[in-house]
XYZ file of C-alpha atoms in Angstrom:
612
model
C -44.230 -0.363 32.907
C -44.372 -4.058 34.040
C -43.263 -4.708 37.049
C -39.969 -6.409 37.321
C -38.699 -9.308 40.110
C -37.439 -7.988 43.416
C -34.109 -9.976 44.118
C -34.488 -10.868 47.696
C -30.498 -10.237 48.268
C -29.364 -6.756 47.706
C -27.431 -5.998 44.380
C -24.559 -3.983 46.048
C -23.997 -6.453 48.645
C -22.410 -8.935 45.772
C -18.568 -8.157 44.673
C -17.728 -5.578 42.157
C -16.679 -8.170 38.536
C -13.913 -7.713 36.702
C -14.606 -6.569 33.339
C -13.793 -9.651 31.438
C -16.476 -11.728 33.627
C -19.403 -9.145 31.748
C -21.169 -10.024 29.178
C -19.905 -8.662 25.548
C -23.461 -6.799 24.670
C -23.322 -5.618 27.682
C -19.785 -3.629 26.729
C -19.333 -0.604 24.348
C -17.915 -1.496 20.937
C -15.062 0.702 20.488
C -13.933 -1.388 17.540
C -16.427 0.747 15.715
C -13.840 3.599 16.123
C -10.461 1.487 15.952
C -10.853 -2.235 15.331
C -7.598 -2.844 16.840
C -4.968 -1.050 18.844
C -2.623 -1.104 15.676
C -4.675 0.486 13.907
C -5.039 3.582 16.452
C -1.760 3.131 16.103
C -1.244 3.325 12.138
C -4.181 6.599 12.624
C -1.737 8.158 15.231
C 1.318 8.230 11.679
C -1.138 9.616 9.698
C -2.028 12.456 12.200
C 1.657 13.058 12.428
C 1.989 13.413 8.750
C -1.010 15.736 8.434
C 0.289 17.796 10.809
C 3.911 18.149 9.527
C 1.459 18.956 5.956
C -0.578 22.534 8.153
C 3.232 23.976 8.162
C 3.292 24.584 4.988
C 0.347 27.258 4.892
C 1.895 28.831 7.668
C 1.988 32.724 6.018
C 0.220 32.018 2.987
C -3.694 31.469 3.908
C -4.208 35.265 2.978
C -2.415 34.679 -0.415
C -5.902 33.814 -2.121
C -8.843 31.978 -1.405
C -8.054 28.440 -2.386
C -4.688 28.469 0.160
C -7.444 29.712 2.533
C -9.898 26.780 1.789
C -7.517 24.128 1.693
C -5.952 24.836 5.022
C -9.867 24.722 6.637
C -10.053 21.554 5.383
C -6.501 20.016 6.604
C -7.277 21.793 9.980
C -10.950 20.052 10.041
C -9.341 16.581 8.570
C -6.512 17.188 11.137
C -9.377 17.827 13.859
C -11.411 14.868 12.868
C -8.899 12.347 13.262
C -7.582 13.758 16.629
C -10.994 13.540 17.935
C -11.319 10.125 17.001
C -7.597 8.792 18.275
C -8.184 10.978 21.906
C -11.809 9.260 22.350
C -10.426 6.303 22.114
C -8.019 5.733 24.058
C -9.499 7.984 27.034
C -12.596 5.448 26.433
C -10.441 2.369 26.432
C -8.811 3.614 29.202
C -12.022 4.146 31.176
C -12.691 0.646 30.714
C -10.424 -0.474 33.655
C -8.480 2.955 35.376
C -5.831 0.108 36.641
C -4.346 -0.625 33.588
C -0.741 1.583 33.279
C -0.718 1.048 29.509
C -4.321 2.007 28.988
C -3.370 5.289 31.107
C 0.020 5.735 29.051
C -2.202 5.590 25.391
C -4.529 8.419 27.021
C -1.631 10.540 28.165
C -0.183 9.540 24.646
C -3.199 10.870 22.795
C -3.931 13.745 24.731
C -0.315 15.005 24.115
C -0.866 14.225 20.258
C -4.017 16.183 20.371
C -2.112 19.259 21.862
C 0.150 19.203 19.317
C -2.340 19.132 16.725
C -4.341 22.005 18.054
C -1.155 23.895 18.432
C -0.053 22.880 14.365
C -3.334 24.753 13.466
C -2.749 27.500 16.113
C -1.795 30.056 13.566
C -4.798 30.081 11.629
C -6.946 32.440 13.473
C -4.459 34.848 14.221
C -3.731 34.869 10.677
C -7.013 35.076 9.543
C -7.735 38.325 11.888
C -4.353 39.879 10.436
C -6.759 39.320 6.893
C -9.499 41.808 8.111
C -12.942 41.567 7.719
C -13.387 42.917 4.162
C -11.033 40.655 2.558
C -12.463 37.644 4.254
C -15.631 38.485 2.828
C -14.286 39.118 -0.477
C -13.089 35.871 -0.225
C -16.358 34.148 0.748
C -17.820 35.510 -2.089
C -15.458 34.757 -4.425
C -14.564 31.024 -3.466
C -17.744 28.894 -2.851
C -16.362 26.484 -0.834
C -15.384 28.579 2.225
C -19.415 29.600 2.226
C -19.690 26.573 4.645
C -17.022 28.402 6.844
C -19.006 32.071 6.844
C -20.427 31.948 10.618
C -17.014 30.252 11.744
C -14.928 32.800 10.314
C -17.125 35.415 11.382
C -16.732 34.296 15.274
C -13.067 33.788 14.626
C -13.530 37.774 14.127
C -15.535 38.155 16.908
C -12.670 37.058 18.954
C -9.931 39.452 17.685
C -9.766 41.641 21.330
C -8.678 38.017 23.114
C -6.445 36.474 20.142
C -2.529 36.644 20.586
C -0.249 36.662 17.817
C 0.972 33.615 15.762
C 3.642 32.421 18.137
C 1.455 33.308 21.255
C -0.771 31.290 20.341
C 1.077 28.246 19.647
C 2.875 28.962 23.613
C -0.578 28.865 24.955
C -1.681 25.556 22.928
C 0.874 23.897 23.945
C 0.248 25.017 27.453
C -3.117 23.136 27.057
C -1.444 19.542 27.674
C 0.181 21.167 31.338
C -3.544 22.694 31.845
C -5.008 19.272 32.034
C -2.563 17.905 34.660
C -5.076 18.836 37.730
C -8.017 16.905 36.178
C -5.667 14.080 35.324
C -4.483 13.953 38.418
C -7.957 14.116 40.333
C -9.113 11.595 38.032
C -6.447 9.180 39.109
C -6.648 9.610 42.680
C -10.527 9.683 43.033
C -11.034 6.889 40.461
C -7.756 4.465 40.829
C -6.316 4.867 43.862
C -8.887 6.436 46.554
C -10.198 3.290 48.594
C -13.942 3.389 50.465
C -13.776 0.840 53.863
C -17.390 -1.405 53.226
C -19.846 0.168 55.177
C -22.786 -1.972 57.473
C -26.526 -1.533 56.656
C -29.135 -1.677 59.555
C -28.697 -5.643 60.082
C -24.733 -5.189 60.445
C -24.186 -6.892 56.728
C -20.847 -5.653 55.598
C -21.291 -3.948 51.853
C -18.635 -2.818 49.635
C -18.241 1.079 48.776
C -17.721 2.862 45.623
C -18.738 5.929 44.342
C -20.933 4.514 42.010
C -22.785 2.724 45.202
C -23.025 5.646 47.764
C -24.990 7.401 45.014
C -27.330 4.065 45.536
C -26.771 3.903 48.945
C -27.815 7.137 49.428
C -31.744 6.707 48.259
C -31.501 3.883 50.290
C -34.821 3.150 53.000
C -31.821 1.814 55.446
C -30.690 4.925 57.196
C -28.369 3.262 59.324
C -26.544 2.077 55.591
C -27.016 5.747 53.883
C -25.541 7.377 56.779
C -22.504 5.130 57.466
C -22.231 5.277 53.361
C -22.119 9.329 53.830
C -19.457 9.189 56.740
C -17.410 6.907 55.048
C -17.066 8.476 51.948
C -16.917 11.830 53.081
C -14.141 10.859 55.572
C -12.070 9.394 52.890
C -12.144 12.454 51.131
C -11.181 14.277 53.768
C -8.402 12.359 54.394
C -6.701 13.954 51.017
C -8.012 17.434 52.090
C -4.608 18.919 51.102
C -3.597 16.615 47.996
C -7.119 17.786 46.862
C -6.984 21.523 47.894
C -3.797 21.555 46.006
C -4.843 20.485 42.888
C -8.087 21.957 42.721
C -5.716 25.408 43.591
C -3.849 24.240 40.265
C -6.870 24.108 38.414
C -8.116 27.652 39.091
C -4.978 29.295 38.858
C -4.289 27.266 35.428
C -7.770 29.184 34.341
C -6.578 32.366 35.427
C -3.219 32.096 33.527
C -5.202 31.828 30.436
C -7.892 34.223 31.110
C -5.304 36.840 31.832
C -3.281 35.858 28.688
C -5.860 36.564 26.859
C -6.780 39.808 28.506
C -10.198 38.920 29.987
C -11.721 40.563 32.805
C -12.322 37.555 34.910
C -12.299 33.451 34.309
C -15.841 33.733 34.452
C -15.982 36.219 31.145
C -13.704 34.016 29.219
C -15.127 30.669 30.275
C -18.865 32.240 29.006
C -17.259 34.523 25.910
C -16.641 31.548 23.429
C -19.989 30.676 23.296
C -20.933 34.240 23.575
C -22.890 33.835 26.887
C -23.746 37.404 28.656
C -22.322 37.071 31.955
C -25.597 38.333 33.186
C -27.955 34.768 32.527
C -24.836 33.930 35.008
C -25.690 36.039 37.596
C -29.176 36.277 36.891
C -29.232 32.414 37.512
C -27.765 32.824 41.160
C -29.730 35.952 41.676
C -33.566 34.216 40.854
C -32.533 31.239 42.681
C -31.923 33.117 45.491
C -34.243 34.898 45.682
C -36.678 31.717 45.617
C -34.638 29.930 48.427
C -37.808 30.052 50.540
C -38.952 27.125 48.673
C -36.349 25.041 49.235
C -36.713 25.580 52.626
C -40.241 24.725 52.664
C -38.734 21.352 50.811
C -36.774 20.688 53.652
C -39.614 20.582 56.114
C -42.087 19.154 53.904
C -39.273 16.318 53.212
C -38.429 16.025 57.208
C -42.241 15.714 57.770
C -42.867 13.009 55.419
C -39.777 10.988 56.566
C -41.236 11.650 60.387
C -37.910 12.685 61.111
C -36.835 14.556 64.376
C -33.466 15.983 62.600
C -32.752 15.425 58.868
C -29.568 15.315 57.756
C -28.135 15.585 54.258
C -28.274 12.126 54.069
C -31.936 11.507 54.356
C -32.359 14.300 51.563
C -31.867 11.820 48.971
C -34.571 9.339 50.030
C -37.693 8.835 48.186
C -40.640 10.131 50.732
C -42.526 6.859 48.999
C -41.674 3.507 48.529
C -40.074 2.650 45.235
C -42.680 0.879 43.022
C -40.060 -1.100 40.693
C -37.208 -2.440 42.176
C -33.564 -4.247 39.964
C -34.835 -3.234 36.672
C -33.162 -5.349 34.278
C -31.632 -3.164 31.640
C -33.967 -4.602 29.202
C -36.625 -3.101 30.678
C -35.021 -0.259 31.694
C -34.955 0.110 27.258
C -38.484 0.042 26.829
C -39.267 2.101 29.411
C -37.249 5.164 27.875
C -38.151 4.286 24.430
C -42.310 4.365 25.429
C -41.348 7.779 27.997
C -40.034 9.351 24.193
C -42.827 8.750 21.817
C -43.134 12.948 21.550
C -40.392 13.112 20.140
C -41.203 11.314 16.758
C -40.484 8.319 15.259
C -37.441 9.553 13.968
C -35.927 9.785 17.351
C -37.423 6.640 18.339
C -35.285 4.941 15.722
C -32.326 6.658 16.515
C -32.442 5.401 19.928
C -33.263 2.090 19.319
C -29.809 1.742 17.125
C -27.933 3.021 20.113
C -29.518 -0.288 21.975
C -29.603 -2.254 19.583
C -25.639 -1.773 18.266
C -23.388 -1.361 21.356
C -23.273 2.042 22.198
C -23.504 1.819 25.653
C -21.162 0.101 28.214
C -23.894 -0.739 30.989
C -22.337 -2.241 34.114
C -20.058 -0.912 36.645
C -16.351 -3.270 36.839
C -13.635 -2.858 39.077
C -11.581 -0.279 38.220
C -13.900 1.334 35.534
C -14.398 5.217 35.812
C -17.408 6.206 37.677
C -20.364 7.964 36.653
C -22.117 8.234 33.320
C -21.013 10.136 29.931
C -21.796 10.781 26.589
C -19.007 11.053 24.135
C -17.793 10.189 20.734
C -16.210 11.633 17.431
C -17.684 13.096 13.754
C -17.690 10.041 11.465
C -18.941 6.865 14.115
C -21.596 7.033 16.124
C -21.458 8.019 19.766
C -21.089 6.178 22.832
C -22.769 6.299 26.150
C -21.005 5.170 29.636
C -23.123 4.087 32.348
C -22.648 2.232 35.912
C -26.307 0.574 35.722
C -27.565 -0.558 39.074
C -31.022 -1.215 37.853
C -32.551 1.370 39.817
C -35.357 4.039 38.449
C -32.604 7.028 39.039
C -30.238 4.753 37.070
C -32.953 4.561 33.996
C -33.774 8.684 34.522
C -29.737 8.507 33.548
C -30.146 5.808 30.630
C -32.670 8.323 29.130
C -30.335 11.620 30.386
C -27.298 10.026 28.067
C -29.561 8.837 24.984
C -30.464 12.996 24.812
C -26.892 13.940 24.574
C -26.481 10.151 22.201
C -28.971 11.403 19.482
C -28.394 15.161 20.047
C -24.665 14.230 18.468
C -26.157 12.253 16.192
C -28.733 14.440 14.730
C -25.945 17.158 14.609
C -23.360 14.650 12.833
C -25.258 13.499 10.368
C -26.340 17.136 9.838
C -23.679 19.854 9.975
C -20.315 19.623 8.297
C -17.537 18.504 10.875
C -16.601 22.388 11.428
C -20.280 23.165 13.471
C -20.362 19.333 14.729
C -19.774 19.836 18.282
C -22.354 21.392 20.832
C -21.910 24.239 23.762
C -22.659 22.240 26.954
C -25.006 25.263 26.985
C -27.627 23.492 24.815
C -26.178 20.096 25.553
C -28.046 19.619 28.900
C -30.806 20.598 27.406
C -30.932 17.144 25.238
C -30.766 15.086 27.969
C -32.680 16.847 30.468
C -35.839 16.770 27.761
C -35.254 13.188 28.182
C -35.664 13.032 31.810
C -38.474 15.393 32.118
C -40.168 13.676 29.475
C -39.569 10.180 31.741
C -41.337 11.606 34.715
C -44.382 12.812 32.771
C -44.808 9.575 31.520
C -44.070 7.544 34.449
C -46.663 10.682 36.488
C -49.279 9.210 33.998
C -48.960 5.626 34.679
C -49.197 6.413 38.395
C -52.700 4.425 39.641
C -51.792 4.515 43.386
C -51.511 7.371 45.857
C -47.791 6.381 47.094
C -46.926 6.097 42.716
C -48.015 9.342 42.840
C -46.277 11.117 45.468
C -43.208 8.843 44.535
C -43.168 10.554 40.665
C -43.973 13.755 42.257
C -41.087 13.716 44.629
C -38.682 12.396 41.854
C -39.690 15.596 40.188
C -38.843 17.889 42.591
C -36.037 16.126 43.465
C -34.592 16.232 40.457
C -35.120 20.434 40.372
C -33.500 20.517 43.764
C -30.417 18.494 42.235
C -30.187 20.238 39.223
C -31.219 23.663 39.816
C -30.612 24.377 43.501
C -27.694 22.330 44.060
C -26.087 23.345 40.675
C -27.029 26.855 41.585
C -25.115 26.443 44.833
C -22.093 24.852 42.567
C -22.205 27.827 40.733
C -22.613 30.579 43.845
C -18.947 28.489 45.299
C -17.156 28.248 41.853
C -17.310 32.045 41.148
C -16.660 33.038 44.528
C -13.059 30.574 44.965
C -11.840 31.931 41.392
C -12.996 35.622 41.888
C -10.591 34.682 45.292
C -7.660 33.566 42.730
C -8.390 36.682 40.978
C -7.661 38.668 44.219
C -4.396 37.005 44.170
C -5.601 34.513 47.227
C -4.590 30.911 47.220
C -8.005 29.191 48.949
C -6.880 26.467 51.754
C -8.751 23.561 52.186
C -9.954 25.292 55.418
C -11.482 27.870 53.076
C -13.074 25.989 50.953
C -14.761 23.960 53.664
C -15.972 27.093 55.752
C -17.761 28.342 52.360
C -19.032 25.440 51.448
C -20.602 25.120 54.697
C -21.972 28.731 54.408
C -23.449 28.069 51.663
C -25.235 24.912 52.202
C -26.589 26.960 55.423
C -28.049 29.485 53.354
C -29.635 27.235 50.966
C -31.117 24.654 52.704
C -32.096 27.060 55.490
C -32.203 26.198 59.381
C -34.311 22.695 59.098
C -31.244 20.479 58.181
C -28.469 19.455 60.825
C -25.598 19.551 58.512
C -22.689 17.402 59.734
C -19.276 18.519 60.211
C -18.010 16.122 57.361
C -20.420 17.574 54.485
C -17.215 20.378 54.559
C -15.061 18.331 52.120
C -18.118 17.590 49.325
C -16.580 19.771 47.088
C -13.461 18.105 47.031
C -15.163 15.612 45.308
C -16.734 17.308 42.724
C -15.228 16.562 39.142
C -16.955 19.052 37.359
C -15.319 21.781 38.950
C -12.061 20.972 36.531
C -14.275 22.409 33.775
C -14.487 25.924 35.007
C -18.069 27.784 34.937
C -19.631 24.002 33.505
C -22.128 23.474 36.087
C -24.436 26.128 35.836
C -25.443 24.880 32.846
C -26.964 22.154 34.547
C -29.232 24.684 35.924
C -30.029 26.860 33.048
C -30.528 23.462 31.074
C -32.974 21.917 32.771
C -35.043 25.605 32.863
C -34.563 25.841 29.035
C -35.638 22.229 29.127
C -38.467 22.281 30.816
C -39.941 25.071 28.770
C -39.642 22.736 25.627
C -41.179 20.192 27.079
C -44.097 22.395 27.989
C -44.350 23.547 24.520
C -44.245 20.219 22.857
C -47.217 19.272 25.213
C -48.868 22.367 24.208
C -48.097 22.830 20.502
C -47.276 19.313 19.825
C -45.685 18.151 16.138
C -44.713 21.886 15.299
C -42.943 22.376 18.551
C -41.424 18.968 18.172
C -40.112 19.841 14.456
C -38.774 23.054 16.208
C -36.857 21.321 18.944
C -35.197 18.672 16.280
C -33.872 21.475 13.975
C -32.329 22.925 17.432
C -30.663 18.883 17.761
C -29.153 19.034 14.310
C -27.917 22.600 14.655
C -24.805 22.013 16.230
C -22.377 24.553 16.668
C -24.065 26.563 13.596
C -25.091 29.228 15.279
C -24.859 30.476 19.046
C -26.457 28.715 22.348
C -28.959 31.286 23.249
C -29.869 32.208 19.836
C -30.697 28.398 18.734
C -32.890 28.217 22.117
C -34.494 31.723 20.891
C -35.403 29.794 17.641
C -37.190 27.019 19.735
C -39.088 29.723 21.450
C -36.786 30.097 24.587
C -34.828 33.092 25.880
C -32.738 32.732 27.994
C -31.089 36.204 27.985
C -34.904 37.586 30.216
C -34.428 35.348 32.808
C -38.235 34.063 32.285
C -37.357 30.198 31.790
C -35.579 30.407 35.317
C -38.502 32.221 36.962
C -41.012 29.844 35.664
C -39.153 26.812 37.002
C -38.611 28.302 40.386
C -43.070 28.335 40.022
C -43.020 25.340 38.981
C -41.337 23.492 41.725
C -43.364 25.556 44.099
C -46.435 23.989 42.403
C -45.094 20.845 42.472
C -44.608 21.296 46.530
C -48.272 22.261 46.949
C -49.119 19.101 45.070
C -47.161 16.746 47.216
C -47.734 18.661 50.301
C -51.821 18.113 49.107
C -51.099 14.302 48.371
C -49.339 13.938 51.519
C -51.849 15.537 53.985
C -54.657 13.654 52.144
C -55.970 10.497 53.444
């Protein structure tokens, strides 16, 4: 890596731009989906006609293979353009979260793709009426449904937790009502929520967003990440109840639909689709806790190195060395992934360069733009990355984290027929976490100094407490608030405060002063509107990091191994695609070894930083 110019004026301390004042490569081009708003329009006419088209193969899909066939494929066609109208106009509308008839298309599209999914509700309870013997005889006797064997054979799978025809179609269109809490917390965290600007150490006023505190956060200034941490925190706490009430929504939405569909719990039907045993769940919280130890010892190693008297949640962030690059243009920021994923093939190397090279990526926060970073798109284009660059290293670990899921969609698109096409979140952390691991090895090799060194090291480990021990701890509080709603218990914000502290306590162990304020963190927390999605964060990065190790072992034939796993899409199961890259997940094993790993990783940085 070259080393880039240090700007002597801090980046955040300049105003947030409006969008139009960016620069047009810098910007996502979603005309590569719709080239104008009349023509999502005209695509939103033709979805209504296909639609009105699936009623007529209501009742006769088990009159003979052909009616069976040719309602797949209006269901897929029907799916495929639904995809592509809802991703566009939820990306559009991410563009600027201020503009009401942005919002009103995303609304508009989410409502048409309800009512899609509810026109081709009756297919699977129709198809289970069939039996399995006839849909096999069917199979076999029309070739084109071969395509649809492993789908129709899950649709079976399902039969205990499918409703009849008109159920079915209730609880579809229940689906537009079930996103109200997210929609909501989107609107008031990303719209209307308002930081005050915080002061840094010299009592320079600085603008705060969320996208910033993340920044502020690794910041050297304690004085800045402190008053960043009170600030935000206190916001959030402001809308305690507004928040406690919808997140309340949200769980008792997942219930109603668990329940409906005769599940034990909303943890076995969030993990039964992709036919997750609910014990790598529990297993996950169990080996993590049972390795807490370590990220105790973290805490004092970390509290040591920072020659701290009392470290707070706010100095966990910090990198124990200095920084060696500093406002990394995005440019750079490019080559530095691209050289970090040589293992990968050249192949993959192309594929990423395309995403750089033809607007797939909108790089620079705006006002009003959502927060955070994504990866999302449709079958048929090419997909599209969100970002809120800063030009920091953690902001090129996430350039690299968004190219994994970028190329694992389209290795799988250009792959698998539009019916396997999507990917379990499962296995979708597990592209972009390869990514990041495979940044800090190569960024660990560059490393000629001492403080390079430790600073790689501790970005390591950093990143394992992030995404396995904090996820973990994500986890450990989901279950227990909707095992709560199960109980018939309707969590207050006071509750959800006290456990959150309680389990930040046991976690991070008696070496960190946790403030007061941390109690409203997981009010902020967006991922908890996707029940049960966050520990896959955790088992990801385990699954991930037992690739990596066997592409640096085995080299091209673990690499072939790992790019049949990107194009397999939804062909087969989560943990038996990892099973045919040579990881189980189901044992437990790729969790144990990472909890070793980090523990190596702390003797290494505890050796670097007791050496002279």
């Amino acid at each position: 890596m070259t080393e880039t110019t240090k700007n002597n004026k801090n980046a955040h301390t300049k105003p947030i731009p409006e969008r139009e004042n960016l620069p047009e490569h810098y910007k996502w081009r979603l005309e590569d989906l719709f080239e104008t708003i009349e023509d999502w329009g005209k695509a939103i006419s033709e979805l209504e006609n296909l639609i009105k088209q699936m009623e007529s193969y209501k009742g006769k899909i088990k009159e003979s293979p052909k009616k069976l066939l040719e309602c797949l494929n209006l269901a897929d066609e029907i799916g495929q353009k639904s995809d592509r109208i809802l991703v566009y106009a939820h990306m559009k509308s991410h563009e600027d979260t201020r503009k009401a008839e942005a919002q009103s298309n995303a609304y508009k599209a989410t409502a048409l793709f309800v009512q899609a999914q509810k026109a081709c509700s009756f297919i699977t309870p129709e198809i289970l009426q069939m039996g399995e013997e006839k849909i096999n005889q069917y199979i076999k006797s029309e070739k084109g449904l071969a395509i649809y064997d492993f789908f129709l054979k899950d649709i079976l799978r399902r039969r205990a937790h499918t409703l009849g025809a008109s159920e079915e179609y209730l609880l579809a269109g229940a689906g537009e009502i079930a996103q109200g809490p997210e929609n909501i917390f989107s609107s008031l965290t990303n719209a209307d929520i308002e930081f005050p600007p915080v002061t840094d150490s010299s009592g320079e006023t600085i603008p705060l967003s969320e996208e910033r505190f993340s920044t502020f956060l690794t910041s050297k200034d304690r004085t800045l990440r402190k008053n960043a941490f009170c600030a935000l925190f206190s916001t959030y706490g402001k809308y305690k109840n507004t928040l406690s009430a919808t997140y309340n929504s949200a769980i008792r939405g997942t219930l109603f639909f668990a329940r409906a569909r005769k599940f034990n719990s909303t943890l076995e039907a969030s993990l039964f689709n992709d036919a997750i045993p609910l014990s790598v769940y529990h297993q996950l919280i169990s080996h993590v806790n049972d390795h807490l130890e370590y990220l105790h010892e973290y805490v004092s190693l970390k509290k040591k190195a920072l020659n701290l008297e009392k470290i707070h949640m706010y100095d966990m962030y910090v990198n124990i060395a200095e920084e060696p690059y500093e406002d990394i243009p995005f440019e750079e920021a490019q080559k530095i992934v691209l050289e970090a994923l040589r293992p990968l093939g050249k192949e993959y190397l192309r594929l990423v360069e395309e995403g750089f090279s033809s607007r797939w990526i909108d790089v620079y926060e705006n006002k009003g733009k959502r927060g955070g970073a994504y990866c999302w798109g449709c079958y048929g284009a090419h997909p599209y990355v969100l970002l809120n660059y800063n030009g920091k290293l953690k902001d090129v670990f996430t350039l690299a984290h968004e190219m994994g899921h970028a190329i694992h969609q389209a290795y799988t698109n250009s792959t698998q027929p539009y019916v396997y096409s999507g990917h379990s979140i499962f296995v979708a952390e597990v592209a972009s976490i390869v990514n990041e691991i495979l940044l800090n090895l190569a960024l660990t090799q560059k490393a000629s100094t001492k403080e390079e060194k430790k600073y790689f090291l501790h970005v390591m480990t950093e990143q394992i407490r992030t995404t396995v021990f904090r996820q973990t701890l994500f986890a450990e509080f989901e279950l227990a608030v909707h095992q709560m709603s199960q109980r018939g218990e309707i969590p207050s914000h006071e509750t959800f405060c006290s456990l959150w502290m309680d389990l930040n306590k046991k976690y991070y162990g008696q070496n960190i002063e946790l403030d007061p304020i941390l109690s409203f963190e997981w009010s902020r927390i967006p991922h908890f509107y996707s029940p049960f999605y966050v520990y896959q964060y955790a088992t990801g990065f385990a699954a991930a990091l037992n690739i990596v190790n066997l592409i640096v072992a085995e080299g091209e034939k673990a690499q072939k191994a790992y790019i049949q796993f990107l194009k397999s899409g939804k062909s087969d199961y989560p943990i038996n695609l990892l099973k045919k890259v040579g990881i189980d997940m189901v044992n437990g094993k790729p969790v144990k070894e990472t909890m070793e790993f980090f523990s190596e990783k702390l003797k290494k940085l505890e050796e670097l930083l007791n050496s002279k």
